[in-house]
XYZ file of C-alpha atoms in Angstrom:
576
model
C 72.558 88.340 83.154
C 71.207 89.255 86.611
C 71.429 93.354 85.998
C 70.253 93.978 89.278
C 73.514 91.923 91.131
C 76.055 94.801 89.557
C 77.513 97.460 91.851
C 79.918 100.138 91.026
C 80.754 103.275 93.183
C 83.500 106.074 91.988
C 85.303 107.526 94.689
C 85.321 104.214 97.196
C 86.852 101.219 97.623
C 85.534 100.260 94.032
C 87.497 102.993 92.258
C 90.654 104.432 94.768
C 93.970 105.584 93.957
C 96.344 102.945 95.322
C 99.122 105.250 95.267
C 100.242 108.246 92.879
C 101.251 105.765 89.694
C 98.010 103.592 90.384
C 94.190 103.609 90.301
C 91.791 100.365 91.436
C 88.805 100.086 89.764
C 86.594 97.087 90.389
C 83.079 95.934 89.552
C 80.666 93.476 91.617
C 78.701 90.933 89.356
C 76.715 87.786 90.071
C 78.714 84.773 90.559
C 79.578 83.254 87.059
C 77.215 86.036 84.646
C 80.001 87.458 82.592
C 83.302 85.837 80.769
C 85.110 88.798 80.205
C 85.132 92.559 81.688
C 86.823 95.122 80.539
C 87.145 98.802 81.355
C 87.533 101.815 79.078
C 89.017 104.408 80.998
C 90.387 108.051 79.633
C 91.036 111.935 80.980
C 87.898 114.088 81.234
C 89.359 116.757 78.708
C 92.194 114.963 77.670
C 91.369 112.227 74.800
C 94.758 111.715 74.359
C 95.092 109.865 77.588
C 93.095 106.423 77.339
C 93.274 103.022 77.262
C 91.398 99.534 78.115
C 92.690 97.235 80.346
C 90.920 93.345 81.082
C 89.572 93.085 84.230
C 90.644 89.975 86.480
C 88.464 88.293 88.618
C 89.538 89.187 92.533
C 87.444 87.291 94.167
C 84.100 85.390 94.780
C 81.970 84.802 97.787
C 79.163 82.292 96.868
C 77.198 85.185 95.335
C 79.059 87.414 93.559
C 82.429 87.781 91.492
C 84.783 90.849 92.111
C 86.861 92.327 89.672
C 89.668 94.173 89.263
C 91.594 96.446 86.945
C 94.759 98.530 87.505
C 94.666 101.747 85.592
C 97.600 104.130 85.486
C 97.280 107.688 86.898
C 94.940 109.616 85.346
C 94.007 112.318 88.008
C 90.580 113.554 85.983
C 89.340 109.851 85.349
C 86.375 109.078 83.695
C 85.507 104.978 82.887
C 82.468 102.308 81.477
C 82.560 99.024 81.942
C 82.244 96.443 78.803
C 80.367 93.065 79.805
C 80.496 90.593 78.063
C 79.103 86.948 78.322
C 80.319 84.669 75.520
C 78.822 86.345 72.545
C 76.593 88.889 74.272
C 77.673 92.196 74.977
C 76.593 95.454 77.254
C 77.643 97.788 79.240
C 78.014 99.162 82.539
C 77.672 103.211 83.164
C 76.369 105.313 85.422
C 72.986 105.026 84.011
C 72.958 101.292 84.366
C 73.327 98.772 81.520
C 73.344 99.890 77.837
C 72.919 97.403 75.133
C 75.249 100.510 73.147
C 77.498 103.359 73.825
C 79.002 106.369 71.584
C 82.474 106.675 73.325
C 81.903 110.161 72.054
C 79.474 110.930 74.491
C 81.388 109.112 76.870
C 81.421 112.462 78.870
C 77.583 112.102 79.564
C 77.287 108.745 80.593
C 80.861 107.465 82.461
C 81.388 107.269 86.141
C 83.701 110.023 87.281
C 86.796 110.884 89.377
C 86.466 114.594 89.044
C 89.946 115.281 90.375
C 92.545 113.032 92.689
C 94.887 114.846 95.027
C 97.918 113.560 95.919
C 97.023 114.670 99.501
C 93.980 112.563 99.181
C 95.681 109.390 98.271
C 95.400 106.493 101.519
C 98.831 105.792 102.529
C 99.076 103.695 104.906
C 103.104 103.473 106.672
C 105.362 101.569 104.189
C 107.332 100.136 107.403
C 103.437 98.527 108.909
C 103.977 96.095 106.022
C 106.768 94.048 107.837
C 105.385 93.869 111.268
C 104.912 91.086 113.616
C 102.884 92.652 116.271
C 102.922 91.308 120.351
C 99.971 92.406 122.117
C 101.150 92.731 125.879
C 98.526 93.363 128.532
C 101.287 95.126 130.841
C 100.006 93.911 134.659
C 99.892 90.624 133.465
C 103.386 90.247 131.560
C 106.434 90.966 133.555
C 107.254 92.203 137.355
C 110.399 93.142 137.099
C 111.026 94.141 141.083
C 109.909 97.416 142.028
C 109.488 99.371 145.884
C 107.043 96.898 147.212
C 103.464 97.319 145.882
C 100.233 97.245 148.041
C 97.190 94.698 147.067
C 99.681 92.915 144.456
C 98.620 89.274 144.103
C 101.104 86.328 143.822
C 102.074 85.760 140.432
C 100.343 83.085 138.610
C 97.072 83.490 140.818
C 93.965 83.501 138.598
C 93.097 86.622 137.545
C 89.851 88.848 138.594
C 88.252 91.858 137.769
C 90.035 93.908 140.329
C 93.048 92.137 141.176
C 96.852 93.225 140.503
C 99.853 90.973 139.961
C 102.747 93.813 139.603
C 103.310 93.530 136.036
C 105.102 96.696 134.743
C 107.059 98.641 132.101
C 110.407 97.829 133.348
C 109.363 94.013 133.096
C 109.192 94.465 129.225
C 112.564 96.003 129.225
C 114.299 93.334 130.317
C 112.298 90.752 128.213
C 113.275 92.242 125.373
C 115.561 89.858 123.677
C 113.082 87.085 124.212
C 110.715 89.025 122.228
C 113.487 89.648 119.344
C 114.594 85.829 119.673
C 111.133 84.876 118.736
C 111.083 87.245 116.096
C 108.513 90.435 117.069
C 108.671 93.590 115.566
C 106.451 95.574 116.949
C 104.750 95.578 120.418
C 101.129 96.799 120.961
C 100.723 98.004 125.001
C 97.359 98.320 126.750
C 96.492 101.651 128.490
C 99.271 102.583 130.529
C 98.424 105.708 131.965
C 97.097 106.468 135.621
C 94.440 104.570 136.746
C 93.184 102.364 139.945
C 92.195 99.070 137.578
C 94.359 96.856 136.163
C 93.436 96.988 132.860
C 93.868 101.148 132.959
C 91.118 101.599 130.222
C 89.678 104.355 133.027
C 92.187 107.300 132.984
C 92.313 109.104 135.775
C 95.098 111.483 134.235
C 96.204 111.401 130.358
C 99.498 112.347 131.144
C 101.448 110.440 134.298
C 102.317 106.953 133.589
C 100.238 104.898 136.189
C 102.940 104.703 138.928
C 102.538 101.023 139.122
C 104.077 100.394 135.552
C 106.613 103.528 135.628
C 106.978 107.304 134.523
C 108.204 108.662 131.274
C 111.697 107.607 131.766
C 110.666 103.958 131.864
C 108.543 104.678 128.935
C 110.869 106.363 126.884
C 113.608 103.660 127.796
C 111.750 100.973 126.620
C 111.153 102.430 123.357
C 114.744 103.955 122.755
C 115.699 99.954 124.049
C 112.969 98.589 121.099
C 113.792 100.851 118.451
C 117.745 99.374 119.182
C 116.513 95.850 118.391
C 114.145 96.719 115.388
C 110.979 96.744 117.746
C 108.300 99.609 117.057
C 105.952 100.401 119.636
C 102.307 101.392 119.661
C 100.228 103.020 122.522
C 96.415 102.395 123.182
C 94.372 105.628 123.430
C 91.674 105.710 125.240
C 89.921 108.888 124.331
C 86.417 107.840 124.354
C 85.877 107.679 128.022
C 87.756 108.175 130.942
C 87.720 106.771 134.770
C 84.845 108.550 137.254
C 88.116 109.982 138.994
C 89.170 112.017 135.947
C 89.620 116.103 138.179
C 87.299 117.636 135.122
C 84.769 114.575 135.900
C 84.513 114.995 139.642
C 84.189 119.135 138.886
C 81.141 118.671 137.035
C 80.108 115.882 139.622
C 80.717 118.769 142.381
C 79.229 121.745 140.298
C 76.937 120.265 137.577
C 76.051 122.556 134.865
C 77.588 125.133 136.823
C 81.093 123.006 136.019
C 83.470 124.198 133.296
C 83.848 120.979 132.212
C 79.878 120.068 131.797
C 80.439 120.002 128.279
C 82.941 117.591 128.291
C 80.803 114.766 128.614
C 77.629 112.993 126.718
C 74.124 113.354 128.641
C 71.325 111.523 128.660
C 68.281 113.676 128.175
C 70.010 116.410 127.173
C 71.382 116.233 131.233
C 67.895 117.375 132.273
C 68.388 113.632 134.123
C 72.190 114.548 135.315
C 71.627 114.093 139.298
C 69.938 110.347 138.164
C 72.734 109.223 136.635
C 72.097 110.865 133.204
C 75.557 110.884 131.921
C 76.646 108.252 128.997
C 79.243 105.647 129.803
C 81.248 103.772 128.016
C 78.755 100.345 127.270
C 76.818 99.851 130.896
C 79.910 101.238 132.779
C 78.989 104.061 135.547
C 82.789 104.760 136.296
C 83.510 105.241 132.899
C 81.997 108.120 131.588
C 82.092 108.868 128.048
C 83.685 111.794 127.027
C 81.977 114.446 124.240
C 84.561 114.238 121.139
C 82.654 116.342 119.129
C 83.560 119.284 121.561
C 86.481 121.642 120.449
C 88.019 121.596 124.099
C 87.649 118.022 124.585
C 89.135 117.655 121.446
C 92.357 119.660 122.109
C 92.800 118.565 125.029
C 92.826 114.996 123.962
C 95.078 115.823 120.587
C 97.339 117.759 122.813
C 97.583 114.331 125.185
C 99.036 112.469 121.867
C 101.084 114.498 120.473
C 102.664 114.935 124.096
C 103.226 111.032 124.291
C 104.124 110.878 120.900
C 107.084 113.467 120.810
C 108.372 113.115 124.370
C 108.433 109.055 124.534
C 108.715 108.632 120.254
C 106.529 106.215 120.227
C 105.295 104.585 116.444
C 101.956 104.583 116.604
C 98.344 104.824 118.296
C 95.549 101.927 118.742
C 92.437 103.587 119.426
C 90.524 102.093 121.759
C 86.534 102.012 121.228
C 87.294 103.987 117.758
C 84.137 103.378 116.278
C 82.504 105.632 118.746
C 84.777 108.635 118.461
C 83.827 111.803 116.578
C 85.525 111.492 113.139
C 86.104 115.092 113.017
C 88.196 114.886 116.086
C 89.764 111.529 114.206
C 90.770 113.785 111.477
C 92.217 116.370 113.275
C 94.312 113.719 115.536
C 95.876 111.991 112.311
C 96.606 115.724 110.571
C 98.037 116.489 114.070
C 100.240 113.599 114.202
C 100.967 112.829 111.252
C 102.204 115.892 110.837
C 104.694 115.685 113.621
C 105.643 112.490 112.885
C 104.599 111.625 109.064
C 104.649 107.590 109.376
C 102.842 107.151 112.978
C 100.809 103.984 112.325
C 96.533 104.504 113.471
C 95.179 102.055 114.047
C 91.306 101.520 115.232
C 89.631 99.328 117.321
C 86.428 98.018 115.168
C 84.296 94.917 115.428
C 82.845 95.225 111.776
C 82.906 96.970 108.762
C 85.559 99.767 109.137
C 85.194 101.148 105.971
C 83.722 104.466 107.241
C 87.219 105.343 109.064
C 89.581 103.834 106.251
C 89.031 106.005 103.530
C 92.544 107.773 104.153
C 91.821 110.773 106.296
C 91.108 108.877 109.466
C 92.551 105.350 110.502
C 95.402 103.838 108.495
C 94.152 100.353 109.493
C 91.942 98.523 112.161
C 91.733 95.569 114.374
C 90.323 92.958 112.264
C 87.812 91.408 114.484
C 85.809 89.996 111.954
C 89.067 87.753 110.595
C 89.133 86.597 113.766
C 85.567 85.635 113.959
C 86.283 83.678 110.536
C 89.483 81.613 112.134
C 86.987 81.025 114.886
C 84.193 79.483 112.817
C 87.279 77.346 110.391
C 89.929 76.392 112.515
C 88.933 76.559 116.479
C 85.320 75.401 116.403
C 85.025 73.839 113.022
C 81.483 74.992 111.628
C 82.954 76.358 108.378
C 84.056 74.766 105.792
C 86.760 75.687 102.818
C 84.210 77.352 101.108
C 82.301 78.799 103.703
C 85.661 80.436 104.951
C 86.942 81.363 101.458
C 83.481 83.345 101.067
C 83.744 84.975 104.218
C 87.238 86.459 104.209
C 86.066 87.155 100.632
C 83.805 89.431 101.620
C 86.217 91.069 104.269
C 88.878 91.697 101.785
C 85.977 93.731 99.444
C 85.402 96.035 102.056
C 88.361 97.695 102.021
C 91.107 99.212 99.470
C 94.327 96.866 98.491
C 96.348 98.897 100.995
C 94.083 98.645 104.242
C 94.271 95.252 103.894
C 97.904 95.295 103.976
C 97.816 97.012 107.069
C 94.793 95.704 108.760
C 95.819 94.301 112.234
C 94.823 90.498 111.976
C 94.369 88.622 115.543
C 93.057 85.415 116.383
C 92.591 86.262 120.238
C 93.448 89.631 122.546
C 92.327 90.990 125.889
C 88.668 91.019 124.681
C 88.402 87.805 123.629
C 88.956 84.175 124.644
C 92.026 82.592 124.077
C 92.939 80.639 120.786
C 93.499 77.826 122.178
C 90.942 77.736 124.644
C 88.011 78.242 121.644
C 89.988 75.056 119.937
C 88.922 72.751 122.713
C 92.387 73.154 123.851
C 93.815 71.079 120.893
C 97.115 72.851 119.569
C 97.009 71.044 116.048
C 94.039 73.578 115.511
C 96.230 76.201 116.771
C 99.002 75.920 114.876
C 97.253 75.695 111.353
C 95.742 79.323 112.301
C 98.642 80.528 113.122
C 99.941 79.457 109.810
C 97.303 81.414 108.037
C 97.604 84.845 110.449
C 101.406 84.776 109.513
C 101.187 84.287 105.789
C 97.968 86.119 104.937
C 97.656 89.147 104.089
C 98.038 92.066 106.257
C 99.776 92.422 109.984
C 99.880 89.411 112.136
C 99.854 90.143 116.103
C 100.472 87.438 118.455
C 98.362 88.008 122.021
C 101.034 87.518 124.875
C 101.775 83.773 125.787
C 100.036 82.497 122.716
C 103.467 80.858 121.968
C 103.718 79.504 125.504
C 100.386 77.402 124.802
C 98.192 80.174 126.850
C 94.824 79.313 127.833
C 91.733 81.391 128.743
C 88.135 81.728 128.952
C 86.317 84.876 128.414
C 87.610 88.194 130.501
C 89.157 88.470 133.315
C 90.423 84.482 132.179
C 91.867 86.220 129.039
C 94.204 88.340 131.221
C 96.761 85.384 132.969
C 99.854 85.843 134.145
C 102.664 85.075 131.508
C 104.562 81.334 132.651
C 108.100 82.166 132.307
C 108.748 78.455 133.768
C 109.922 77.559 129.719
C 111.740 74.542 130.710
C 108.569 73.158 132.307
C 106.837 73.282 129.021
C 106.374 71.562 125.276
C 107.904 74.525 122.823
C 106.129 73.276 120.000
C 103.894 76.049 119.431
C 106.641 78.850 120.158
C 109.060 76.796 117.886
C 106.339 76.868 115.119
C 105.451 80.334 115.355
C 109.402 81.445 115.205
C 109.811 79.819 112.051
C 106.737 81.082 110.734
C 107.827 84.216 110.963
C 111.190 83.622 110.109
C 109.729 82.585 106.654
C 107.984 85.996 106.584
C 110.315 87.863 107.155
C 112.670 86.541 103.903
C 109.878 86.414 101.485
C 108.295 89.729 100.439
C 105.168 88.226 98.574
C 104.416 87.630 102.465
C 104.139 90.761 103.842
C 103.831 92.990 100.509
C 101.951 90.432 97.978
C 98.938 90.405 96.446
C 96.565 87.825 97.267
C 94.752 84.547 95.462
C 93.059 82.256 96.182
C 93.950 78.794 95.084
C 91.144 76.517 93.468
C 91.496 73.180 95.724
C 88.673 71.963 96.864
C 89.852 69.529 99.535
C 92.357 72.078 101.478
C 92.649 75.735 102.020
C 95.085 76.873 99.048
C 96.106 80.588 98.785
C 99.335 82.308 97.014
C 100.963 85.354 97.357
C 102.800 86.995 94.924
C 105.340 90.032 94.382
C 106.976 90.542 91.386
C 108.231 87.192 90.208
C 108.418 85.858 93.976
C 105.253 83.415 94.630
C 104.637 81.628 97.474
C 101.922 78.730 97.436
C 100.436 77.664 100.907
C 98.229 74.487 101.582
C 96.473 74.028 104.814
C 95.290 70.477 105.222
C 92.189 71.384 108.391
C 90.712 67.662 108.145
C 91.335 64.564 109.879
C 92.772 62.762 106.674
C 95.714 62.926 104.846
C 95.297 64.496 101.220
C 97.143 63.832 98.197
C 98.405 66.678 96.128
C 98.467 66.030 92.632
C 99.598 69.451 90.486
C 98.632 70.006 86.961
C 103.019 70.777 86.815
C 105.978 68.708 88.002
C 106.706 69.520 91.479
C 110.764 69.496 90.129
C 112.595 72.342 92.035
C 109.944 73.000 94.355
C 110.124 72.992 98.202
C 108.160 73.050 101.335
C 109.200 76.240 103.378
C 108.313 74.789 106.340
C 110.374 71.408 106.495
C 113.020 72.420 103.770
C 111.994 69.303 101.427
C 111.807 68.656 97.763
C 108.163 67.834 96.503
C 107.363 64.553 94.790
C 105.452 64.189 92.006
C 102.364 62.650 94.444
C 102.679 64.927 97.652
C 100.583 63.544 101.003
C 99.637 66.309 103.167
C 99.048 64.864 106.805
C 96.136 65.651 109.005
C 96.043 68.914 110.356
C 98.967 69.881 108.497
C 100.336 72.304 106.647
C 102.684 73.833 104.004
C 104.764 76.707 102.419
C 105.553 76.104 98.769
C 108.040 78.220 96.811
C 109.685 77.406 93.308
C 113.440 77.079 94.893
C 115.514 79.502 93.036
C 119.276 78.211 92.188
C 120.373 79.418 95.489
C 119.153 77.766 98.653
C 117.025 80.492 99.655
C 114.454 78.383 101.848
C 114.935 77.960 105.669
């Protein structure tokens, strides 16, 4: 037994309430040390409420095993940990290992949840759950025609750091019902508000619509026109910096300490260095300076910005852009501020790591799950992980966070930051497709970057940011076709979306199920240049491939670079 390997923490994503029936208590180990885990588990005061529930084993990442244990309610919870391997037995407390325990001292030795508020219970939008996400970079989309436009480049033209091709709000209205044809269900919109770049991520005013994309009106009909077809929308926030032009940026430019507004914005030096440049930017940028969050004016200013946007144009949510770097107090008081004018607005964070810190259920209700995407990278687009490798990885993701952040984590395998798919897969769509397969049946909220399904290519930014081809009938629709059935398959099966998640112990392909109630859903990526023959320990009888609508044989061949989405057929034909 390696002692030193186990890891416990009360009051984190070890031990959470999941909701107000439910509490998650799991227990880090090294890899193969114990045989059975169980968890005694009772009320502080209250003997009368206890029990012991077998722990099952979660998940394992090459090092160490994860378990888990579902406990109900017990708002004053106190808990050990029995470990045993084969005949041995000890046990886990919050003094370490104990060769023996009096469970009538239990009081002195158990990890604790003093008390759990409902209030203080993460939970996360129900509706987030059944989202296909579009990420639309708006000057890049649709120009729907417009009083003509200065400096607007002819569509198509590559793309630059500067350059504008007339993309614009009323462009996304009237694409619409391609959007619902391929099955979306939520859009995601970069910045929007005034700004001289195309990318707007330098506000020059919080609240006017850059003119170039629309006003309010256009805004709020294109939501009222989404929310028609089932569509939820979500606005990027860029409240960490703003553009040099911002009025309270060029005061303090004019006045200096003198300014107002001084204290709006981080310093360098303390501003002793302000004439020199000494204001913080957002990374290296000098016309983006960063704006103080931690400052009570700043902040209402900036919470006074969303709620504006969020009750005038009901919009559903709010991605935060550079989240990470914002002051969490001000994070709090923007999601009690919201939420309480509109209880299930969706928060999402931008984060490039470990976003624990802001997902403990007073902050973000999910983030952008870079580090997924860095784990397709390695698997499917540049091939220098293998099963294992990638099983252990996304392992260790999924540990990070509570059951319900990971259901509404916002998983992408490319965006406006990043090169394209396609592009990091040599180009080679096979590749392509099988990651698609696992964004839209894993665990969590799928978003699709705009023209991924069009076979979109890109190197890194401005490359990332083409035009969208709306030439369709010059094109191959493989990649759209697969991606509308993929989420076709989603959206009738709600292990997909809602499930909990296993992996699956083939060696030779990527195996995962998901599983709600008595629904399962089995689904077998094939990433290799060889076919592979599946040979179950059960009959195949009754079972069926999602994706093609056959029965499975006895000896089932996956192809190369294949894939599929195996569900017990019930007695009605339920499949696709």
């Amino acid at each position: 037994m390696l002692t030193e390997a186990i890891y416990h923490q009360p009051m984190s994503n070890y031990c959470y309430a999941y909701d107000e029936d439910n509490v998650h208590i799991r227990i880090r180990t090294a890899i193969k040390d114990f045989t059975e885990i169980k968890v005694f588990y009772k009320d502080k005061f209250d003997w009368t409420q206890h029990g012991c529930v077998t722990m099952q084993q979660e998940l394992s990442d090459g090092e160490f095993d994860y378990y888990i244990a579902r406990v109900p309610m017990i708002k004053r919870l106190t808990y050990y940990f029995l470990l045993r391997a084969n005949d041995a037995e000890s046990y886990f407390t919050q003094y370490g290992v104990k060769e023996q325990v009096d469970d009538k001292l239990s009081f002195q030795f158990c990890f604790q949840y003093p008390y759990i508020y409902a209030s203080d219970i993460h939970r996360p939008p129900a509706w987030v759950k059944d989202m296909v996400f579009y990420e639309i970079f708006v000057d890049r989309f649709f120009a729907a025609p417009t009083p003509i436009r200065k400096n607007v480049e002819v569509w198509g033209k590559k793309p630059a750091y500067d350059n504008h091709f007339g993309g614009n709000l009323e462009g996304i209205c009237s694409r619409l019902d391609y959007l619902k044809g391929l099955g979306i269900t939520g859009i995601y919109l970069t910045p929007i508000f005034r700004s001289d770049s195309n990318h707007k991520y330098d506000t020059i005013d919080f609240r006017e619509i850059d003119p170039d994309f629309g006003d309010l009106e256009t805004l709020k009909r294109l939501v009222g026109s989404c929310h028609d077809r089932g569509i939820k929308v979500i606005l990027d926030g860029v409240f960490n910096h703003c553009s040099y032009r911002l009025k309270q940026f060029q005061d303090v430019l004019e006045k200096g300490e003198r300014s107002e507004y001084f204290a709006w914005f981080c310093y360098k030096n303390n501003g002793l260095c302000f004439e020199k440049r000494g204001y913080e930017t957002y990374s290296m940028t000098e016309d983006m300076p960063k704006l103080d969050t931690s400052n009570a004016e700043v902040q209402e200013y900036l919470l006074s910005i969303a709620e504006y946007w969020t009750r005038n144009a009901d919009i559903d949510g709010w991605r935060l852009d550079v989240g990470d770097e914002l002051c969490q107090e001000f994070i709090r008081k923007l999601r009690k501020r919201l939420k309480g004018l509109k209880p299930d607005l969706y928060i999402l964070g931008e984060c490039w790591y470990n976003g624990y810190p802001w997902l403990k259920g007073d902050q973000f209700d999910g983030i952008m799950n870079y580090q997924l995407t860095a784990a397709c990278d390695g698997f499917f687009a540049e091939g220098t992980q293998s099963i294992r490798q990638f099983k252990n990885t996304v392992s260790r993701i999924r540990i990070q966070y509570t059951c319900q952040v990971n259901q509404v984590n916002l998983n992408l395998l490319d965006s406006h930051d990043t090169r394209r798919f396609l592009t990091k897969c040599g180009e080679d769509e096979g590749k392509l497709l099988l990651a698609l397969t696992f964004l839209l049946t894993y665990d969590g909220v799928p978003c699709i970057y705009y023209g991924t399904e069009t076979g979109m290519k890109g190197g890194e930014d401005p490359d990332c940011r083409r035009c969208f081809d709306w030439n369709m009938e010059q094109r191959d629709m493989k990649i759209y076709q697969k991606i509308k059935k993929l989420i076709e398959i989603r959206s009738q099966y709600d292990c997909l979306r809602k499930g909990e998640f296993k992996w699956g112990e083939s060696k030779q392909t990527l195996c995962y199920e998901r599983r709600y109630g008595e629904e399962k859903v089995v689904v077998v990526i094939n990433n290799s240049a060889g076919e592979i023959v599946l040979r179950p320990e059960k009959e195949w009888k009754g079972y069926v491939d999602l994706l093609t609508g056959k029965n499975l044989c006895e000896t089932t061949i996956i192809p190369e670079m294949s894939s599929m989405i195996i569900i017990n057929k019930p007695k009605e034909d339920k499949y696709i």
